[in-house]
Short mmCIF file of C-alpha atoms and ligand atoms in Angstrom, two decimals:
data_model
loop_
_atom_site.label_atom_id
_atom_site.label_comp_id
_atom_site.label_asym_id
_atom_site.label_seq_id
_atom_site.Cartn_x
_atom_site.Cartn_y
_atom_site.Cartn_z
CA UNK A 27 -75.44 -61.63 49.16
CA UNK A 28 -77.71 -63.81 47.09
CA UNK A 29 -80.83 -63.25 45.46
CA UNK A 30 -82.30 -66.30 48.29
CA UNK A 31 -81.55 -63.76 51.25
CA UNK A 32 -84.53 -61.23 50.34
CA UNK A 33 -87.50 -61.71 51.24
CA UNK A 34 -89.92 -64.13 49.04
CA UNK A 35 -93.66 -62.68 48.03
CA UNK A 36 -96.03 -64.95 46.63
CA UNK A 37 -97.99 -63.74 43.60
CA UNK A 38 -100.92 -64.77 41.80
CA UNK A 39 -101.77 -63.95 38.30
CA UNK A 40 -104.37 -63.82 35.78
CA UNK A 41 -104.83 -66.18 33.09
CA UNK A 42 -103.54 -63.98 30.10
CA UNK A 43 -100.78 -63.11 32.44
CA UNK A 44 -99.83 -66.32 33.10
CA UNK A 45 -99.96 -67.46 29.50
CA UNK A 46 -98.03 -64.43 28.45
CA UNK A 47 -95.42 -65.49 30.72
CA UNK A 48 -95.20 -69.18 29.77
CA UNK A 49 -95.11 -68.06 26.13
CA UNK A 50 -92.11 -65.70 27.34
CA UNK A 51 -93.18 -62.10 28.15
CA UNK A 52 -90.66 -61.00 30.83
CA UNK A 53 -93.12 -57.76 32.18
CA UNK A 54 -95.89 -58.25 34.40
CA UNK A 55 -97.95 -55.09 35.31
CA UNK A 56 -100.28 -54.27 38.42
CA UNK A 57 -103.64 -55.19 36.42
CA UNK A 58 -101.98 -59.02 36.04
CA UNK A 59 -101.54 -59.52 40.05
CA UNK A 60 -104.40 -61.06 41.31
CA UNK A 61 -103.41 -61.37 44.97
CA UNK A 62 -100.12 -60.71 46.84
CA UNK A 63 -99.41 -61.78 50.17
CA UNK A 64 -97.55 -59.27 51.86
CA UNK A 65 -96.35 -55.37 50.77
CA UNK A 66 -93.05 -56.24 48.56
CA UNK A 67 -89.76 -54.41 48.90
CA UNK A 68 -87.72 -53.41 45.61
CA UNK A 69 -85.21 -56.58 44.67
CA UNK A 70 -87.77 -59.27 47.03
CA UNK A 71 -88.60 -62.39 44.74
CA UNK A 72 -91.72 -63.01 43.67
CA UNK A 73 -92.73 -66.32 43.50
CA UNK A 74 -95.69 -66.61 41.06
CA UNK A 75 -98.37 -68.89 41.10
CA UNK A 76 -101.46 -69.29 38.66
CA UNK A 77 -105.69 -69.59 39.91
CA UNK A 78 -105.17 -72.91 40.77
CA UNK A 79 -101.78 -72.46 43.19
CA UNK A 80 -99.47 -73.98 40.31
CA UNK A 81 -96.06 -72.75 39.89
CA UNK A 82 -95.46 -70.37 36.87
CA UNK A 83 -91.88 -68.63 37.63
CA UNK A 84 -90.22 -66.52 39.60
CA UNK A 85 -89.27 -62.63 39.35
CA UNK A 86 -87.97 -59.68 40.72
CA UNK A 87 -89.96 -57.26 42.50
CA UNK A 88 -90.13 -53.84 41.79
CA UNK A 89 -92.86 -51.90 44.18
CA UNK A 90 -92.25 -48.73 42.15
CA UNK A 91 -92.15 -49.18 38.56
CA UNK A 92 -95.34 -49.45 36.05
CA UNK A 93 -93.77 -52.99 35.53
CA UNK A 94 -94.36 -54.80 38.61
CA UNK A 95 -92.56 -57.73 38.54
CA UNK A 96 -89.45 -58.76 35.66
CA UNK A 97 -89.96 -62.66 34.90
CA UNK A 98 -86.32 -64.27 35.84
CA UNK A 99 -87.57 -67.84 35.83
CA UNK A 100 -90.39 -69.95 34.72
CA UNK A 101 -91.46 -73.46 34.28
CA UNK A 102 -90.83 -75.80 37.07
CA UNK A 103 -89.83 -74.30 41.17
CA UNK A 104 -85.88 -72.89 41.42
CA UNK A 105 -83.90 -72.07 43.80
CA UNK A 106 -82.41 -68.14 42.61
CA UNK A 107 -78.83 -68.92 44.09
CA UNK A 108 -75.37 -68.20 43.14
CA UNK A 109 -75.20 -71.30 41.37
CA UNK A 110 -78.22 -70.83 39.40
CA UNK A 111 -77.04 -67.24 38.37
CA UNK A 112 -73.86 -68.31 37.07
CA UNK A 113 -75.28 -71.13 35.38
CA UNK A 114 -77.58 -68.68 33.35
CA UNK A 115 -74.62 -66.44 32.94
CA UNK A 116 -73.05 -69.19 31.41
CA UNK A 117 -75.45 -69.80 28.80
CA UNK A 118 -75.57 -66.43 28.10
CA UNK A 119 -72.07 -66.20 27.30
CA UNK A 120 -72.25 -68.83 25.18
CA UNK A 121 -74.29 -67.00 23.12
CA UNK A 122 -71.68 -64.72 22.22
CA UNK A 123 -68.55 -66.99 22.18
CA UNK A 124 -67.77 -65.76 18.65
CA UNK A 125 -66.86 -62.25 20.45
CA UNK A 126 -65.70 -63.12 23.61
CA UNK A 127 -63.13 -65.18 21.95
CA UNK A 128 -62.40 -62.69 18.96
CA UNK A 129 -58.84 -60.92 20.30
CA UNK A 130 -60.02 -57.90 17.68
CA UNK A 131 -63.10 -57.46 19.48
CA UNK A 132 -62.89 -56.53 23.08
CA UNK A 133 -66.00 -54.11 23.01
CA UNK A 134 -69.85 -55.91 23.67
CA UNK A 135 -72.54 -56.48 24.99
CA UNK A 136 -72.22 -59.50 27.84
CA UNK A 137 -76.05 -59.46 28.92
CA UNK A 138 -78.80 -57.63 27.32
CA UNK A 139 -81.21 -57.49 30.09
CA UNK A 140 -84.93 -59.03 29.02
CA UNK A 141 -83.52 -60.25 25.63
CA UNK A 142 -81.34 -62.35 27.88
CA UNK A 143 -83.34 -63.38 30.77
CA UNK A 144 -82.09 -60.91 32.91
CA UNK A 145 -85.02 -58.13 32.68
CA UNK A 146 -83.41 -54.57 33.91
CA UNK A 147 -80.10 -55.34 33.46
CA UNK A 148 -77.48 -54.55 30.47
CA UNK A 149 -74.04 -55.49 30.99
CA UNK A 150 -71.46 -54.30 28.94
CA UNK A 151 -67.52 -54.70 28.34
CA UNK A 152 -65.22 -52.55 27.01
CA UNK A 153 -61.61 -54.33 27.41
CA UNK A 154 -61.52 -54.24 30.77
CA UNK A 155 -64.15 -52.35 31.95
CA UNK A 156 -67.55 -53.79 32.51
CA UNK A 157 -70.86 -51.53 32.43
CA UNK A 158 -73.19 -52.46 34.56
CA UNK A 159 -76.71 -50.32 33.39
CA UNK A 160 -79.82 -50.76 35.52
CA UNK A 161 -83.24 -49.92 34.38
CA UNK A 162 -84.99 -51.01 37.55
CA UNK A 163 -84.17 -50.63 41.64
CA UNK A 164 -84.74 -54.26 41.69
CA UNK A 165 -81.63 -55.00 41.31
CA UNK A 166 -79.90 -52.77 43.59
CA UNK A 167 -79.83 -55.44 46.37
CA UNK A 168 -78.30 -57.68 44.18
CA UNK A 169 -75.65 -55.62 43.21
CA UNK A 170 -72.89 -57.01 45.34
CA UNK A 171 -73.37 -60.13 44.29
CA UNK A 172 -73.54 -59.63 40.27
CA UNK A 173 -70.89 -57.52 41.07
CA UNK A 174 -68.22 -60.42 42.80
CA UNK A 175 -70.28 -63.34 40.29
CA UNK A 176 -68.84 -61.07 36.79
CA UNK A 177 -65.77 -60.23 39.06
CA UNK A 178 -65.23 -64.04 39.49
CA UNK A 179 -65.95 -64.85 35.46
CA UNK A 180 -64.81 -61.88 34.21
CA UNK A 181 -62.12 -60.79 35.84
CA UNK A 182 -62.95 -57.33 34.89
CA UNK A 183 -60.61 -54.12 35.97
CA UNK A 184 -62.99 -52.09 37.08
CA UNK A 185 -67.10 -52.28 37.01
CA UNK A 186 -68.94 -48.84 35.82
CA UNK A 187 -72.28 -48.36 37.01
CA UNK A 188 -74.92 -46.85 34.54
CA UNK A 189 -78.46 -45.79 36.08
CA UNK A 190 -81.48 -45.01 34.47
CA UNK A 191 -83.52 -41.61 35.43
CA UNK A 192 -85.91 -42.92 36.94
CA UNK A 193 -83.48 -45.07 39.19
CA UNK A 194 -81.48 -42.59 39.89
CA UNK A 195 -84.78 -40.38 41.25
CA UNK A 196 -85.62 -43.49 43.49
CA UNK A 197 -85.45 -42.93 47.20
CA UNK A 198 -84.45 -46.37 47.40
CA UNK A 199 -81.40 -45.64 45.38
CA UNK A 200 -78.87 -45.53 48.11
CA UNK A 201 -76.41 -41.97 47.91
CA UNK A 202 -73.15 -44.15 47.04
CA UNK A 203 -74.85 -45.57 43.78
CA UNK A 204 -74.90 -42.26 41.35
CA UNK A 205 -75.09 -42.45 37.94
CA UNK A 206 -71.59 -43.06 36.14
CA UNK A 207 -69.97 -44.46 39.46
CA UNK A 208 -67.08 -46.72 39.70
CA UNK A 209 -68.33 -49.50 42.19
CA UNK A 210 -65.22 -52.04 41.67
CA UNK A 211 -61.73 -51.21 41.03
CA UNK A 212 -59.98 -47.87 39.83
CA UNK A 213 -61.33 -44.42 39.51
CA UNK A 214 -61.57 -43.72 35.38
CA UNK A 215 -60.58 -40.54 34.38
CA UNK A 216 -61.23 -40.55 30.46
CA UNK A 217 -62.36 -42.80 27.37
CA UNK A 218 -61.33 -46.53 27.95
CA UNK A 219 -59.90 -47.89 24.58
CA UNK A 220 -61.18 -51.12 23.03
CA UNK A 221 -61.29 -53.22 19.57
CA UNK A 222 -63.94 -53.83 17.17
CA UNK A 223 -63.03 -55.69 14.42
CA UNK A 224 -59.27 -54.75 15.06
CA UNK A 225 -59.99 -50.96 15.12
CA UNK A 226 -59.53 -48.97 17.98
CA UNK A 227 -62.01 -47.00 19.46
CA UNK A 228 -62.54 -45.03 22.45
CA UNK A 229 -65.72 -45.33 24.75
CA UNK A 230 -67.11 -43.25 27.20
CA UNK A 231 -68.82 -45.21 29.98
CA UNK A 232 -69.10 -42.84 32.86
CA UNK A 233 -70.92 -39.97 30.29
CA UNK A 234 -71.38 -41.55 26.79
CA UNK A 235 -74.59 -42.25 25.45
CA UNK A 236 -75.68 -45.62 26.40
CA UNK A 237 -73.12 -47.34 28.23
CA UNK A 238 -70.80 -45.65 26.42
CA UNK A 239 -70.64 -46.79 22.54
CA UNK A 240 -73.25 -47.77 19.96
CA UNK A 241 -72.32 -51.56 20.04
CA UNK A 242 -75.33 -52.68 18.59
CA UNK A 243 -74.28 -51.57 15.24
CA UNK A 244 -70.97 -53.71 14.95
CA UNK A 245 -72.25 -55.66 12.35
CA UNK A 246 -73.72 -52.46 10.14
CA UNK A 247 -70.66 -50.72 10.39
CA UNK A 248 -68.48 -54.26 8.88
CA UNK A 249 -71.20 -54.02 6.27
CA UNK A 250 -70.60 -50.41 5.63
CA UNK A 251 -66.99 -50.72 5.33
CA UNK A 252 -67.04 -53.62 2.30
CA UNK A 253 -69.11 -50.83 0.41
CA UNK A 254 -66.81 -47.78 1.05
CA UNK A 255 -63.49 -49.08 -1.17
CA UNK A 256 -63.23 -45.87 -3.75
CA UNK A 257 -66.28 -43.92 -2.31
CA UNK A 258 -67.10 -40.64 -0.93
CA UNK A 259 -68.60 -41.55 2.32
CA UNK A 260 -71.42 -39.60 4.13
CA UNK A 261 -71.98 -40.30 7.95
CA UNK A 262 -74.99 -38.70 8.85
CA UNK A 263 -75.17 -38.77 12.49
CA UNK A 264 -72.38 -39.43 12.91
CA UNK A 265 -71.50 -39.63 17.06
CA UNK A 266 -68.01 -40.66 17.48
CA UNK A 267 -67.32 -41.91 13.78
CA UNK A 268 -67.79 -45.72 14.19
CA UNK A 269 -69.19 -45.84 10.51
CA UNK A 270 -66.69 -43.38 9.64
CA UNK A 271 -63.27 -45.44 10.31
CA UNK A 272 -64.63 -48.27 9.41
CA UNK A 273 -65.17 -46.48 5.42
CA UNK A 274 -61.85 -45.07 6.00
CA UNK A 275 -60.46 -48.79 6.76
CA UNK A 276 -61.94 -49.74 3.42
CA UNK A 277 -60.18 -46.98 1.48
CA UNK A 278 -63.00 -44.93 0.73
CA UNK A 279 -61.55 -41.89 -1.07
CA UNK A 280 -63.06 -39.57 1.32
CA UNK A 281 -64.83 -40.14 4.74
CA UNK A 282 -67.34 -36.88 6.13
CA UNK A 283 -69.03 -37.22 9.56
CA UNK A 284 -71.64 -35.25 10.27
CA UNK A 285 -73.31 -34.56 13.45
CA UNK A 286 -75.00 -31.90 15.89
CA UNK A 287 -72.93 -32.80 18.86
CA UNK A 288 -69.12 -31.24 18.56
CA UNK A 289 -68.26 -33.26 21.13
CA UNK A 290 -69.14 -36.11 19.29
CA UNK A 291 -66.75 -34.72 16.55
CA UNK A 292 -63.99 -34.78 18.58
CA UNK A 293 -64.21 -37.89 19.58
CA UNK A 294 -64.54 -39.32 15.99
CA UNK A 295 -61.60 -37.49 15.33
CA UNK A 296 -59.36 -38.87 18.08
CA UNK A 297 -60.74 -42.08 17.17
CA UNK A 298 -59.11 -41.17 13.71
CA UNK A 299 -56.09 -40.76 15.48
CA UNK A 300 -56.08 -43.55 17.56
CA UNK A 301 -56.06 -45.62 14.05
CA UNK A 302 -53.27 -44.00 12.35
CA UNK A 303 -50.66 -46.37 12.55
CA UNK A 304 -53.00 -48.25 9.97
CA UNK A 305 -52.04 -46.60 6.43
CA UNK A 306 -55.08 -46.62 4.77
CA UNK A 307 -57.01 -44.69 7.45
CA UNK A 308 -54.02 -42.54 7.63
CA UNK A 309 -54.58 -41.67 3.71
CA UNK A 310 -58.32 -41.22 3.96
CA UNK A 311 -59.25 -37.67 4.16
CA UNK A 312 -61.79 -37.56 7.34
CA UNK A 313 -63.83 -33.89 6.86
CA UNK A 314 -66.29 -32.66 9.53
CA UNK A 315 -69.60 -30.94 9.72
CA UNK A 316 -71.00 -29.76 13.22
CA UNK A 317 -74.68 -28.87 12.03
CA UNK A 318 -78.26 -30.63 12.05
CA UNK A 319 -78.71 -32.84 9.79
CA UNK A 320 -81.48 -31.75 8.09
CA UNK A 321 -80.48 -28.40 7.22
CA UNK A 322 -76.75 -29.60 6.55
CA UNK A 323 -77.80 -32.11 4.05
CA UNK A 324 -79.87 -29.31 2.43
CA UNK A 325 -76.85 -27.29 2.08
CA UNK A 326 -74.76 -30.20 0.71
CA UNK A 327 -77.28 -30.55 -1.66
CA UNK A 328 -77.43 -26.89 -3.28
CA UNK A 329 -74.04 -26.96 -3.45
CA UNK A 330 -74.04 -29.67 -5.60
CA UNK A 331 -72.15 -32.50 -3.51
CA UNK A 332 -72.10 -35.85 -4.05
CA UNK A 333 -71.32 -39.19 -2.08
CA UNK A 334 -71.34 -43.03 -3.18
CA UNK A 335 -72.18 -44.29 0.25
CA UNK A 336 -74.82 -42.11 2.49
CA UNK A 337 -75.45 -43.50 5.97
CA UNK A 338 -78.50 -42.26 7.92
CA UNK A 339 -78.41 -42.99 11.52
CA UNK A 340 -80.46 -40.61 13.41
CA UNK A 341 -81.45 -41.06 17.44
CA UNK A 342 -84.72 -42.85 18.40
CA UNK A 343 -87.48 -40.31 16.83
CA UNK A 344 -90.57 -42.26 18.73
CA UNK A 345 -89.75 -42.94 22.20
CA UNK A 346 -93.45 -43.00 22.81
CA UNK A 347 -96.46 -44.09 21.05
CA UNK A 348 -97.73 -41.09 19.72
CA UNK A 349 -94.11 -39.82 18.36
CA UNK A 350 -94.93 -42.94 16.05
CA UNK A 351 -96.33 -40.67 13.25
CA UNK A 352 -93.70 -37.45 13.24
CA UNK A 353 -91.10 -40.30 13.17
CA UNK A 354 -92.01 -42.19 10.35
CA UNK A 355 -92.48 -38.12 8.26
CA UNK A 356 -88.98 -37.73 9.44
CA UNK A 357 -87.67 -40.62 8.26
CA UNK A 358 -89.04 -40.29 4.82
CA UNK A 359 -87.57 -35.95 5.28
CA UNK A 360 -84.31 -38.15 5.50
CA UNK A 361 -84.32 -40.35 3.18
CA UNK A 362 -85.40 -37.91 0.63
CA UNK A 363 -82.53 -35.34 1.56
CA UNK A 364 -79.77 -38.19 1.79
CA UNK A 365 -80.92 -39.35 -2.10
CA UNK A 366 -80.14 -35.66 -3.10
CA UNK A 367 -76.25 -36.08 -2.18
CA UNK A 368 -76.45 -39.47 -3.22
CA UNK A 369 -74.37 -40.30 -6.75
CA UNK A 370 -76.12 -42.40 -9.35
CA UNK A 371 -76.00 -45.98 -8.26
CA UNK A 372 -74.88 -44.82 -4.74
CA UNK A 373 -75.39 -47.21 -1.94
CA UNK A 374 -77.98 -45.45 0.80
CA UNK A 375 -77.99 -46.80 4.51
CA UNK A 376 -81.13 -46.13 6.28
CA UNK A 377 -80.76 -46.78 10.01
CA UNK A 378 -83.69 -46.65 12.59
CA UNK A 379 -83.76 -47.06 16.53
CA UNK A 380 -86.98 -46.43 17.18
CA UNK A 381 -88.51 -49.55 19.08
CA UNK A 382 -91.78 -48.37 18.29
CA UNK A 383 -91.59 -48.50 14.91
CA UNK A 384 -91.89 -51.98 13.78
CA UNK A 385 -89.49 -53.08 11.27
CA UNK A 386 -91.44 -53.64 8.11
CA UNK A 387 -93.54 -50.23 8.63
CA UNK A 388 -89.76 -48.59 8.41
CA UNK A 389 -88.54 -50.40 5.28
CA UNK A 390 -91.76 -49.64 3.65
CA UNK A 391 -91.73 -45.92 4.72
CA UNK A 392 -87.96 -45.87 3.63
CA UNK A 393 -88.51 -47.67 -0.12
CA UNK A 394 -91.82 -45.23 -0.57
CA UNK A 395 -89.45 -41.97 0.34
CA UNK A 396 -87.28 -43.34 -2.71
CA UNK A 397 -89.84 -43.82 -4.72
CA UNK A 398 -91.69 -40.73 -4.05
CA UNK A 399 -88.11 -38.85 -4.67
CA UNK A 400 -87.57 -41.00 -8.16
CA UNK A 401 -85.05 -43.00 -7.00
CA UNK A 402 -85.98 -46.29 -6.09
CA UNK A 403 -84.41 -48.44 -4.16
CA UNK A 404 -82.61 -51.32 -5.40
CA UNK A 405 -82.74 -53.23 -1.52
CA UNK A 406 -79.22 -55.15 -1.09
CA UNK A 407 -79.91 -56.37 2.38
CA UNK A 408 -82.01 -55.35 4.97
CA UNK A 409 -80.07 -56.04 8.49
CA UNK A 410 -81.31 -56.96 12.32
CA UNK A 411 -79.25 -57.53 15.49
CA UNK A 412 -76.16 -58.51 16.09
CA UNK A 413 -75.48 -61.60 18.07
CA UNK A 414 -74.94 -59.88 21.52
CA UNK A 415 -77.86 -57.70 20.79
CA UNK A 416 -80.52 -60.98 20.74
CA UNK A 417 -84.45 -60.27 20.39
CA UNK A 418 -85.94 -62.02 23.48
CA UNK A 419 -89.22 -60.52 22.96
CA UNK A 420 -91.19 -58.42 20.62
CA UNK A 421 -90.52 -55.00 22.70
CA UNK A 422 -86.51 -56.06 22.22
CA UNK A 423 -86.58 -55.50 18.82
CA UNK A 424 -85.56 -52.19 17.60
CA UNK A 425 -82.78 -51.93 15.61
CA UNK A 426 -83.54 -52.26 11.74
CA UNK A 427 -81.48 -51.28 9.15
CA UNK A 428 -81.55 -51.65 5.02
CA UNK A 429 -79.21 -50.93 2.44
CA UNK A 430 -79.69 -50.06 -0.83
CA UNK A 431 -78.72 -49.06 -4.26
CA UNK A 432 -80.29 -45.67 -6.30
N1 LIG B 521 -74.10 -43.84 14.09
C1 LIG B 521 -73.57 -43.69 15.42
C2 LIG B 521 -74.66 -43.53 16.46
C3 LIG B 521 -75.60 -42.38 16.20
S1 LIG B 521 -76.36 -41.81 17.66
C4 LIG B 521 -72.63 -44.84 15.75
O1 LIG B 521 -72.54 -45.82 14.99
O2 LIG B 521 -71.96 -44.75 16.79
C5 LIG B 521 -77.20 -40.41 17.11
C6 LIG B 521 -76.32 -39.20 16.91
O3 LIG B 521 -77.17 -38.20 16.31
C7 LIG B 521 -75.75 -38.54 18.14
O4 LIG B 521 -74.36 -38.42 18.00
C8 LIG B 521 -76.38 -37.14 18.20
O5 LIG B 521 -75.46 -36.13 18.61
C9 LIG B 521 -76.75 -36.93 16.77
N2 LIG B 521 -77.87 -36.00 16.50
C10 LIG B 521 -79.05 -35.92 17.15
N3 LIG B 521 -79.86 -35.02 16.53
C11 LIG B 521 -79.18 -34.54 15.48
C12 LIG B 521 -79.48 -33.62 14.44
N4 LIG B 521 -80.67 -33.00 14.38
N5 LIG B 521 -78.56 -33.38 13.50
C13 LIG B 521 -77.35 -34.00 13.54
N6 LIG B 521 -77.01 -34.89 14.49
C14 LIG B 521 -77.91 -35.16 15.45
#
């Protein structure tokens, strides 16, 4: 199948639309359509035009999502083929060479939908397993053909498929596409195994969060790991222990994950195990507590506990606009609690997910908690995306981190 074979609509747009889109914006929303000239079916192309019938891009139609149409193309008239896919595939790879030719790494993220070009769509591998995790139905006619176009460059064992809620609700989601299907290759009955920075780790792509692992903090947890040699190391939030092994690789003298989710726990522990053969994690004690965070760090904190590295890496608090507020007094709840089990001149590691909360309105909420709780922050970095994680637009940002010393 290729993206020609649907049907083309043709689109006009309002000004601001259509400058937004030159300048890069990959959403366009009902208010921006001007005219349309005939009802449009979920995947269809839209072929967009400004007042004055010029060509501004092309995108993919979706009749029943808030976001009308996702921007694929723009600038001068192409033809959506095979040829042009892989081309863009191409580029996006190249993006990421550094990974996809690192033998220690065999765990990231190939395409990251709008901050790629490819709005709706996240692709990621784990070895051999590719994730494919769809955000719109406008892609669901495409499907075979991404599908036998990452077959072809990929070579991939097997293809996951990953659906959002909203998706998955759709009554143009056909019955043989459920969330956490296989749609290429082998049944998978358990974690897959991969590498990041020559440590194993198990992922979960059929039931894990995201597609499976928290790639997008590869570079945090390297970071993390330089700062652990000789530490007690607190990993608050822990999920399946990514910061955790990574301190234990360093020789930190002790390694404690913490998180709500037991499941989570068990992973990070047979992630522990999957490591062993590696002396130094086999020497690091790894200690567990299944609790929230809040109230566990309390209780660390009357009894007097102490660690020289404290990461804080809590879920998304604002997932919409007026969470913005609650999230940022949370934040600063954290911060204050993860200084009371921090050691003089510990290293703190303040993590935040939250899309809406722009980057500089979470470092400054993070350095006023410390300085409200008399331990200001001494900032040693302050840290963005990693490579395969790229910021396409302003929405795509969300990941901020910053490390510092108290
Ligand atoms: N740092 C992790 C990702 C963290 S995801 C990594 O690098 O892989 C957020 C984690 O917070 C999840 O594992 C979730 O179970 C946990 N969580 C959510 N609310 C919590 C709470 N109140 N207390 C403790 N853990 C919580």
């Amino acid at each position: 199948m290729s993206l020609l074979s649907t049907e083309n609509i043709s689109v006009q747009l309002s000004a601001p639309v259509v400058r937004e889109v030159q300048k890069g914006h990959p959403w366009i929303f009902d208010k921006g359509i001007l005219k349309q000239n005939k009802a449009a079916e979920p995947g269809d192309l839209a072929i967009l035009y400004d007042q004055k019938r010029k060509f501004v891009g092309i995108g993919l139609f979706d009749p029943e999502s808030p976001i009308k149409i996702r921007v694929l193309h723009r600038g001068k008239p192409a033809t959506l083929d095979t040829e042009w896919l892989i081309e863009k595939l191409s580029n996006i790879f190249d993006l990421r060479s550094e990974l996809i030719n690192d033998p220690q790494t065999t765990g990231y993220r190939l395409v990251s939908g709008e901050n790629d070009g490819m709005p709706g769509l996240v692709v990621d591998r784990y070895e051999n397993t590719l994730v494919f995790k769809l955000d719109t139905v406008a892609w669901l006619p495409h499907l075979n053909q991404l599908e036998s176009i990452f077959c072809d460059l990929i070579q991939p064992e097997r293809v996951v498929l990953r659906i959002s809620r909203t998706v998955a609700a759709s009554p143009s989601c056909p019955d043989h596409f459920k969330e956490g299907c296989v749609i290429y290759g082998p049944e998978l009955s358990g974690p897959v195994i991969f590498l990041e920075n020559g440590l194993k780790f198990e992922a979960e792509p059929i039931i894990g969060h995201k597609t499976g692992f928290y790639l997008d903090q590869r570079d945090n947890r390297k970071r993390v790991g330089k700062l652990s040699k000789g530490e007690n190391v607190l990993n608050v939030f822990s999920y399946t222990g990514g910061f955790s092994l990574y301190a234990a690789r360093n020789a930190a003298k002790s390694v404690t994950s913490l998180d709500l989710s037991k499941p989570a726990l068990d992973a990070s522990l047979n992630n522990f195990k999957l490591n062993m053969r590696n002396p130094v994690v086999s020497k690091t004690p790894h200690l567990q507590i299944c609790d929230d965070a809040f109230d566990a760090l309390r209780k660390l904190a009357a009894e007097g506990k102490k660690y020289g590295v404290v990461i804080l890496d809590p879920p998304s608090f604002a997932k919409k606009k007026v969470d913005i507020p609650g999230a940022l007094i949370a934040y600063e709840r954290l911060v204050k609690l993860g200084l009371k089990v921090l050691e003089k001149d510990g290293v703190l590691v303040s993590a935040s997910c939250s899309a809406r909360v722009p980057a500089e309105t979470f470092f400054e909420t993070v350095i006023r908690a410390a300085a409200m709780a008399r331990r200001p922050l001494q900032i040693i970095e302050k840290t963005t995306h990693a490579i395969d994680h790229p910021i396409g637009f302003p929405e795509g940002a969300y990941l901020k981190c910053v490390f510092g010393k108290a």
